[in-house]
PDB file of C-alpha atoms in Angstrom:
ATOM      1  CA  GLY A   1      -0.122  -0.218  -0.002  1.00  0.00           C
ATOM      2  CA  ALA A   2       0.938   3.712  -0.321  1.00  0.00           C
ATOM      3  CA  VAL A   3       3.522   4.545   2.503  1.00  0.00           C
ATOM      4  CA  VAL A   4       4.745   8.211   3.602  1.00  0.00           C
ATOM      5  CA  SER A   5       8.145   8.239   4.915  1.00  0.00           C
ATOM      6  CA  GLN A   6       8.774  10.800   7.416  1.00  0.00           C
ATOM      7  CA  HIS A   7      12.404  11.774   8.442  1.00  0.00           C
ATOM      8  CA  PRO A   8      13.945  12.042  11.181  1.00  0.00           C
ATOM      9  CA  SER A   9      11.624  10.200  13.703  1.00  0.00           C
ATOM     10  CA  ARG A  10      13.080  11.960  16.588  1.00  0.00           C
ATOM     11  CA  VAL A  11      15.540  15.380  16.980  1.00  0.00           C
ATOM     12  CA  ILE A  12      16.729  16.941  19.693  1.00  0.00           C
ATOM     13  CA  CYS A  13      18.150  20.412  19.207  1.00  0.00           C
ATOM     14  CA  LYS A  14      19.351  23.738  20.801  1.00  0.00           C
ATOM     15  CA  SER A  15      17.249  26.701  21.326  1.00  0.00           C
ATOM     16  CA  GLY A  16      18.273  29.473  18.094  1.00  0.00           C
ATOM     17  CA  THR A  17      18.714  26.681  15.917  1.00  0.00           C
ATOM     18  CA  SER A  18      17.198  25.392  12.906  1.00  0.00           C
ATOM     19  CA  VAL A  19      15.561  21.794  12.161  1.00  0.00           C
ATOM     20  CA  LYS A  20      14.626  20.578   8.871  1.00  0.00           C
ATOM     21  CA  ILE A  21      12.058  17.455   8.764  1.00  0.00           C
ATOM     22  CA  GLU A  22      11.432  15.883   5.400  1.00  0.00           C
ATOM     23  CA  CYS A  23       8.335  13.647   4.134  1.00  0.00           C
ATOM     24  CA  ARG A  24       8.420  11.638   1.210  1.00  0.00           C
ATOM     25  CA  SER A  25       6.048   9.791  -0.599  1.00  0.00           C
ATOM     26  CA  LEU A  26       7.428   6.348  -1.668  1.00  0.00           C
ATOM     27  CA  ASP A  27       5.313   5.006  -3.889  1.00  0.00           C
ATOM     28  CA  PHE A  28       2.722   7.792  -5.245  1.00  0.00           C
ATOM     29  CA  GLN A  29       3.232  11.475  -6.242  1.00  0.00           C
ATOM     30  CA  ALA A  30       1.546  13.756  -4.216  1.00  0.00           C
ATOM     31  CA  THR A  31       1.210  17.366  -5.407  1.00  0.00           C
ATOM     32  CA  THR A  32      -0.159  18.185  -1.837  1.00  0.00           C
ATOM     33  CA  MET A  33       0.834  17.465   1.523  1.00  0.00           C
ATOM     34  CA  PHE A  34      -0.316  18.285   4.992  1.00  0.00           C
ATOM     35  CA  TRP A  35       1.388  19.413   7.931  1.00  0.00           C
ATOM     36  CA  TYR A  36       0.001  18.632  11.176  1.00  0.00           C
ATOM     37  CA  ARG A  37       1.382  19.210  14.888  1.00  0.00           C
ATOM     38  CA  GLN A  38       0.146  17.361  18.104  1.00  0.00           C
ATOM     39  CA  PHE A  39       0.861  18.568  21.471  1.00  0.00           C
ATOM     40  CA  PRO A  40       0.833  15.873  24.293  1.00  0.00           C
ATOM     41  CA  LYS A  41      -2.489  14.166  24.976  1.00  0.00           C
ATOM     42  CA  GLN A  42      -4.354  16.584  22.363  1.00  0.00           C
ATOM     43  CA  SER A  43      -5.634  16.075  18.984  1.00  0.00           C
ATOM     44  CA  LEU A  44      -3.737  16.894  15.392  1.00  0.00           C
ATOM     45  CA  MET A  45      -3.613  20.437  14.354  1.00  0.00           C
ATOM     46  CA  LEU A  46      -3.423  21.112  10.743  1.00  0.00           C
ATOM     47  CA  MET A  47      -0.541  23.698  10.857  1.00  0.00           C
ATOM     48  CA  ALA A  48      -0.198  23.761   6.605  1.00  0.00           C
ATOM     49  CA  THR A  49      -1.039  22.755   3.368  1.00  0.00           C
ATOM     50  CA  SER A  50       2.030  22.094   0.962  1.00  0.00           C
ATOM     51  CA  ASN A  51       1.666  22.544  -2.891  1.00  0.00           C
ATOM     52  CA  GLU A  52       4.193  21.365  -4.911  1.00  0.00           C
ATOM     53  CA  GLY A  53       5.648  23.854  -7.437  1.00  0.00           C
ATOM     54  CA  SER A  54       3.765  27.068  -5.452  1.00  0.00           C
ATOM     55  CA  LYS A  55       3.687  28.440  -2.004  1.00  0.00           C
ATOM     56  CA  ALA A  56       2.646  26.761   0.900  1.00  0.00           C
ATOM     57  CA  THR A  57      -0.608  27.607   2.828  1.00  0.00           C
ATOM     58  CA  TYR A  58      -0.724  28.233   5.895  1.00  0.00           C
ATOM     59  CA  GLU A  59      -3.519  27.669   8.676  1.00  0.00           C
ATOM     60  CA  GLN A  60      -4.359  30.844  10.514  1.00  0.00           C
ATOM     61  CA  GLY A  61      -2.330  31.517  13.705  1.00  0.00           C
ATOM     62  CA  VAL A  62       0.715  29.428  12.110  1.00  0.00           C
ATOM     63  CA  GLU A  63       3.857  31.720  11.726  1.00  0.00           C
ATOM     64  CA  LYS A  64       5.137  31.556   8.068  1.00  0.00           C
ATOM     65  CA  ASP A  65       8.354  32.674   8.802  1.00  0.00           C
ATOM     66  CA  LYS A  66       8.979  30.167  11.876  1.00  0.00           C
ATOM     67  CA  PHE A  67       7.921  27.121  10.021  1.00  0.00           C
ATOM     68  CA  LEU A  68       9.006  26.963   6.078  1.00  0.00           C
ATOM     69  CA  ILE A  69       7.617  24.415   4.088  1.00  0.00           C
ATOM     70  CA  ASN A  70       9.034  24.058   0.499  1.00  0.00           C
ATOM     71  CA  HIS A  71       7.445  20.923  -1.735  1.00  0.00           C
ATOM     72  CA  ALA A  72      10.219  20.960  -4.248  1.00  0.00           C
ATOM     73  CA  SER A  73       9.024  17.595  -6.175  1.00  0.00           C
ATOM     74  CA  LEU A  74       6.095  15.591  -6.246  1.00  0.00           C
ATOM     75  CA  THR A  75       7.143  13.108  -3.664  1.00  0.00           C
ATOM     76  CA  LEU A  76       8.917  15.553  -1.157  1.00  0.00           C
ATOM     77  CA  SER A  77       8.028  17.888   0.903  1.00  0.00           C
ATOM     78  CA  THR A  78      10.045  19.680   3.787  1.00  0.00           C
ATOM     79  CA  LEU A  79       9.082  21.677   7.242  1.00  0.00           C
ATOM     80  CA  THR A  80      12.068  23.830   8.472  1.00  0.00           C
ATOM     81  CA  VAL A  81      11.374  24.920  12.091  1.00  0.00           C
ATOM     82  CA  THR A  82      13.129  27.973  12.020  1.00  0.00           C
ATOM     83  CA  SER A  83      14.894  29.807  15.280  1.00  0.00           C
ATOM     84  CA  ALA A  84      13.745  27.019  17.644  1.00  0.00           C
ATOM     85  CA  HIS A  85      12.300  27.214  21.241  1.00  0.00           C
ATOM     86  CA  PRO A  86      11.278  25.150  23.514  1.00  0.00           C
ATOM     87  CA  GLU A  87       7.784  26.180  23.283  1.00  0.00           C
ATOM     88  CA  ASP A  88       7.938  24.202  19.196  1.00  0.00           C
ATOM     89  CA  SER A  89       9.014  21.369  20.744  1.00  0.00           C
ATOM     90  CA  SER A  90       5.800  18.820  19.490  1.00  0.00           C
ATOM     91  CA  PHE A  91       5.146  15.952  17.426  1.00  0.00           C
ATOM     92  CA  TYR A  92       4.855  17.034  13.764  1.00  0.00           C
ATOM     93  CA  ILE A  93       3.211  14.805  11.100  1.00  0.00           C
ATOM     94  CA  CYS A  94       2.959  14.794   7.236  1.00  0.00           C
ATOM     95  CA  SER A  95       0.390  13.361   5.546  1.00  0.00           C
ATOM     96  CA  ALA A  96      -0.059  13.037   1.696  1.00  0.00           C
ATOM     97  CA  PRO A  97      -3.280  11.657  -0.544  1.00  0.00           C
ATOM     98  CA  GLU A  98      -2.862   9.123  -2.626  1.00  0.00           C
ATOM     99  CA  THR A  99      -5.047   9.893  -5.399  1.00  0.00           C
ATOM    100  CA  GLY A 100      -7.204  13.061  -6.237  1.00  0.00           C
ATOM    101  CA  VAL A 101      -9.721  14.972  -3.548  1.00  0.00           C
ATOM    102  CA  GLY A 102     -11.648  12.364  -1.754  1.00  0.00           C
ATOM    103  CA  SER A 103      -8.654   9.919  -1.152  1.00  0.00           C
ATOM    104  CA  PRO A 104      -7.647   8.944   2.468  1.00  0.00           C
ATOM    105  CA  LEU A 105      -4.594  10.671   3.642  1.00  0.00           C
ATOM    106  CA  HIS A 106      -1.492   8.631   4.509  1.00  0.00           C
ATOM    107  CA  PHE A 107       0.582   9.643   7.228  1.00  0.00           C
ATOM    108  CA  GLY A 108       3.889   9.521   8.114  1.00  0.00           C
ATOM    109  CA  ASN A 109       5.262   8.447  11.406  1.00  0.00           C
ATOM    110  CA  GLY A 110       5.917  11.662  12.929  1.00  0.00           C
ATOM    111  CA  THR A 111       8.815  13.479  14.200  1.00  0.00           C
ATOM    112  CA  ARG A 112       9.075  14.198  17.577  1.00  0.00           C
ATOM    113  CA  LEU A 113      10.857  17.736  18.318  1.00  0.00           C
ATOM    114  CA  THR A 114      12.519  18.407  21.425  1.00  0.00           C
ATOM    115  CA  VAL A 115      14.051  22.157  21.878  1.00  0.00           C
ATOM    116  CA  THR A 116      16.532  22.768  24.625  1.00  0.00           C
TER     117      THR A 116
ATOM    118  CA  ALA B   1     -17.598  25.743  11.579  1.00  0.00           C
ATOM    119  CA  GLN B   2     -16.525  22.136  10.744  1.00  0.00           C
ATOM    120  CA  SER B   3     -15.879  20.139  13.881  1.00  0.00           C
ATOM    121  CA  VAL B   4     -15.636  16.808  15.285  1.00  0.00           C
ATOM    122  CA  THR B   5     -16.711  15.445  19.034  1.00  0.00           C
ATOM    123  CA  GLN B   6     -15.227  12.476  20.403  1.00  0.00           C
ATOM    124  CA  PRO B   7     -16.716  12.955  23.885  1.00  0.00           C
ATOM    125  CA  ASP B   8     -14.840   9.817  25.675  1.00  0.00           C
ATOM    126  CA  ILE B   9     -11.109  10.807  26.684  1.00  0.00           C
ATOM    127  CA  HIS B  10     -10.743   7.267  27.710  1.00  0.00           C
ATOM    128  CA  ILE B  11     -12.463   3.972  27.266  1.00  0.00           C
ATOM    129  CA  THR B  12     -11.248   0.625  29.363  1.00  0.00           C
ATOM    130  CA  VAL B  13     -12.613  -2.307  28.461  1.00  0.00           C
ATOM    131  CA  SER B  14     -11.871  -6.343  28.872  1.00  0.00           C
ATOM    132  CA  GLU B  15     -10.021  -7.976  26.430  1.00  0.00           C
ATOM    133  CA  GLY B  16     -12.908 -10.220  24.339  1.00  0.00           C
ATOM    134  CA  ALA B  17     -15.689  -7.614  24.993  1.00  0.00           C
ATOM    135  CA  SER B  18     -16.970  -5.538  22.238  1.00  0.00           C
ATOM    136  CA  LEU B  19     -16.361  -1.928  21.976  1.00  0.00           C
ATOM    137  CA  GLU B  20     -18.038   1.355  20.728  1.00  0.00           C
ATOM    138  CA  LEU B  21     -16.221   4.446  20.087  1.00  0.00           C
ATOM    139  CA  ARG B  22     -18.423   7.469  19.702  1.00  0.00           C
ATOM    140  CA  CYS B  23     -17.897  10.418  16.980  1.00  0.00           C
ATOM    141  CA  ASN B  24     -20.268  13.151  16.240  1.00  0.00           C
ATOM    142  CA  TYR B  25     -19.413  15.567  13.616  1.00  0.00           C
ATOM    143  CA  SER B  26     -20.743  18.832  12.335  1.00  0.00           C
ATOM    144  CA  TYR B  27     -20.532  19.679   8.872  1.00  0.00           C
ATOM    145  CA  GLY B  28     -22.912  21.127   6.723  1.00  0.00           C
ATOM    146  CA  ALA B  29     -22.413  19.284   3.242  1.00  0.00           C
ATOM    147  CA  THR B  30     -22.434  15.525   2.784  1.00  0.00           C
ATOM    148  CA  PRO B  31     -19.286  14.383   4.856  1.00  0.00           C
ATOM    149  CA  TYR B  32     -16.318  12.156   4.116  1.00  0.00           C
ATOM    150  CA  LEU B  33     -15.348  10.211   7.667  1.00  0.00           C
ATOM    151  CA  PHE B  34     -12.632   8.499   8.657  1.00  0.00           C
ATOM    152  CA  TRP B  35     -10.792   6.883  11.824  1.00  0.00           C
ATOM    153  CA  TYR B  36      -7.492   6.565  12.123  1.00  0.00           C
ATOM    154  CA  VAL B  37      -5.677   4.723  15.079  1.00  0.00           C
ATOM    155  CA  GLN B  38      -2.327   5.848  16.502  1.00  0.00           C
ATOM    156  CA  SER B  39       0.040   4.229  18.509  1.00  0.00           C
ATOM    157  CA  PRO B  40       2.529   5.739  21.027  1.00  0.00           C
ATOM    158  CA  GLY B  41       4.935   8.026  18.870  1.00  0.00           C
ATOM    159  CA  GLN B  42       3.733   6.618  15.648  1.00  0.00           C
ATOM    160  CA  GLY B  43       2.036   8.208  12.571  1.00  0.00           C
ATOM    161  CA  LEU B  44      -1.710   7.269  12.116  1.00  0.00           C
ATOM    162  CA  GLN B  45      -2.877   4.343  10.187  1.00  0.00           C
ATOM    163  CA  LEU B  46      -6.633   4.371   8.181  1.00  0.00           C
ATOM    164  CA  LEU B  47      -9.087   1.983   9.803  1.00  0.00           C
ATOM    165  CA  LEU B  48     -11.938   2.986   7.385  1.00  0.00           C
ATOM    166  CA  LYS B  49     -13.506   5.546   5.695  1.00  0.00           C
ATOM    167  CA  TYR B  50     -16.894   6.504   4.817  1.00  0.00           C
ATOM    168  CA  PHE B  51     -17.712   8.521   1.400  1.00  0.00           C
ATOM    169  CA  SER B  52     -20.888   7.387   0.071  1.00  0.00           C
ATOM    170  CA  GLY B  53     -23.454   3.996  -0.191  1.00  0.00           C
ATOM    171  CA  ASP B  54     -23.525   1.846   2.598  1.00  0.00           C
ATOM    172  CA  THR B  55     -23.951   3.313   5.513  1.00  0.00           C
ATOM    173  CA  LEU B  56     -21.834   0.420   7.537  1.00  0.00           C
ATOM    174  CA  VAL B  57     -18.473   0.068   6.536  1.00  0.00           C
ATOM    175  CA  GLN B  58     -15.933  -2.426   7.389  1.00  0.00           C
ATOM    176  CA  GLY B  59     -12.054  -1.673   7.870  1.00  0.00           C
ATOM    177  CA  ILE B  60      -9.118  -3.449   8.975  1.00  0.00           C
ATOM    178  CA  LYS B  61      -8.332  -5.551  11.905  1.00  0.00           C
ATOM    179  CA  GLY B  62     -11.972  -6.203  12.320  1.00  0.00           C
ATOM    180  CA  PHE B  63     -13.352  -2.512  12.794  1.00  0.00           C
ATOM    181  CA  GLU B  64     -16.612  -1.320  11.424  1.00  0.00           C
ATOM    182  CA  ALA B  65     -18.166   2.206  11.787  1.00  0.00           C
ATOM    183  CA  GLU B  66     -21.863   3.092  11.047  1.00  0.00           C
ATOM    184  CA  PHE B  67     -22.692   6.452   9.584  1.00  0.00           C
ATOM    185  CA  LYS B  68     -25.932   7.936  10.794  1.00  0.00           C
ATOM    186  CA  ARG B  69     -26.708  11.099   9.177  1.00  0.00           C
ATOM    187  CA  SER B  70     -30.115  11.830  11.056  1.00  0.00           C
ATOM    188  CA  GLN B  71     -27.257  11.486  14.634  1.00  0.00           C
ATOM    189  CA  SER B  72     -24.366  13.400  12.450  1.00  0.00           C
ATOM    190  CA  SER B  73     -22.579  10.452  14.049  1.00  0.00           C
ATOM    191  CA  PHE B  74     -19.908   7.604  12.809  1.00  0.00           C
ATOM    192  CA  ASN B  75     -19.178   5.397  15.745  1.00  0.00           C
ATOM    193  CA  LEU B  76     -16.392   3.101  15.910  1.00  0.00           C
ATOM    194  CA  ARG B  77     -17.286  -0.904  16.605  1.00  0.00           C
ATOM    195  CA  LYS B  78     -15.527  -3.796  17.147  1.00  0.00           C
ATOM    196  CA  PRO B  79     -17.530  -7.539  18.820  1.00  0.00           C
ATOM    197  CA  SER B  80     -14.387  -8.684  20.419  1.00  0.00           C
ATOM    198  CA  VAL B  81     -11.363  -6.515  21.485  1.00  0.00           C
ATOM    199  CA  HIS B  82      -7.720  -7.736  21.601  1.00  0.00           C
ATOM    200  CA  TRP B  83      -5.090  -6.485  23.961  1.00  0.00           C
ATOM    201  CA  SER B  84      -3.192  -5.138  20.788  1.00  0.00           C
ATOM    202  CA  ASP B  85      -6.134  -2.868  20.076  1.00  0.00           C
ATOM    203  CA  ALA B  86      -5.167  -0.772  23.016  1.00  0.00           C
ATOM    204  CA  ALA B  87      -4.347   2.857  21.347  1.00  0.00           C
ATOM    205  CA  GLU B  88      -5.547   6.245  20.698  1.00  0.00           C
ATOM    206  CA  TYR B  89      -8.562   6.264  17.981  1.00  0.00           C
ATOM    207  CA  PHE B  90      -9.417   9.488  15.745  1.00  0.00           C
ATOM    208  CA  CYS B  91     -12.288  10.288  14.283  1.00  0.00           C
ATOM    209  CA  ALA B  92     -11.909  12.981  11.467  1.00  0.00           C
ATOM    210  CA  VAL B  93     -14.346  14.670   8.946  1.00  0.00           C
ATOM    211  CA  GLY B  94     -12.747  15.387   5.067  1.00  0.00           C
ATOM    212  CA  LEU B  95     -13.008  19.093   3.942  1.00  0.00           C
ATOM    213  CA  MET B  96     -13.010  17.992   0.233  1.00  0.00           C
ATOM    214  CA  GLU B  97     -14.129  21.212  -1.102  1.00  0.00           C
ATOM    215  CA  TYR B  98     -10.480  22.149   0.597  1.00  0.00           C
ATOM    216  CA  GLY B  99      -8.749  19.415  -1.319  1.00  0.00           C
ATOM    217  CA  ASN B 100      -8.605  16.659   1.515  1.00  0.00           C
ATOM    218  CA  LYS B 101      -8.054  18.667   4.557  1.00  0.00           C
ATOM    219  CA  LEU B 102      -8.843  16.792   7.614  1.00  0.00           C
ATOM    220  CA  VAL B 103     -10.502  18.134  11.203  1.00  0.00           C
ATOM    221  CA  PHE B 104      -9.860  15.800  13.838  1.00  0.00           C
ATOM    222  CA  GLY B 105     -11.386  14.777  16.913  1.00  0.00           C
ATOM    223  CA  ALA B 106      -9.532  15.097  20.169  1.00  0.00           C
ATOM    224  CA  GLY B 107      -9.283  11.241  20.064  1.00  0.00           C
ATOM    225  CA  THR B 108     -10.282   8.386  22.361  1.00  0.00           C
ATOM    226  CA  ILE B 109      -7.744   6.440  24.307  1.00  0.00           C
ATOM    227  CA  LEU B 110      -8.581   2.737  24.322  1.00  0.00           C
ATOM    228  CA  ARG B 111      -7.018   0.465  27.345  1.00  0.00           C
ATOM    229  CA  VAL B 112      -7.612  -3.006  27.228  1.00  0.00           C
ATOM    230  CA  LYS B 113      -7.306  -5.054  30.322  1.00  0.00           C
ATOM    231  CA  SER B 114      -6.579  -8.424  30.528  1.00  0.00           C
TER     232      SER B 114
END
């Protein structure tokens, strides 16, 4: 079945540094990918929609300059947390629909970011 | 605004007992509905989905869910729970006019006691 690979699974960084998270669709092409954030014991909150070949669409309240998204190809989207601070520590999950509108999303295994 | 409500934060059932996880949604159009399961520290796995047609849908791992339009519900059921079913379960509604965006419920943590 369709697989979405997310890397790294865990990362610890120092405050003020930047961290890049990769999301790849392994056996299908994804013109759109979604980035979610999950706080402990809470549900997933959509951060942004990554669009191949164009700018990402950010949800209200999400800082574009803090969370940089690049969808460079039909199989790769990256999320860069810039100048990370401890409050950015969270579980970040990407997802992609396998085919067109209406198809279910396939999720990566998530990235646990800890900023010290 | 679209929303999904999972009224039970935690549920504990005995192994072998039946299970029902509740989900109610608020959405103006015909909904696309999903149930996902998440193990600790992992991503989400799709259990089943409803788009149209038969309102009782079958999923993986022996799960099923029934769409009831009159009640705006999409409850997840399993006749006999296994210890490996312990996880967190998320109900979601798909906002297809926005290109497959999902709105998730808060999740229900299932504990299975032996």
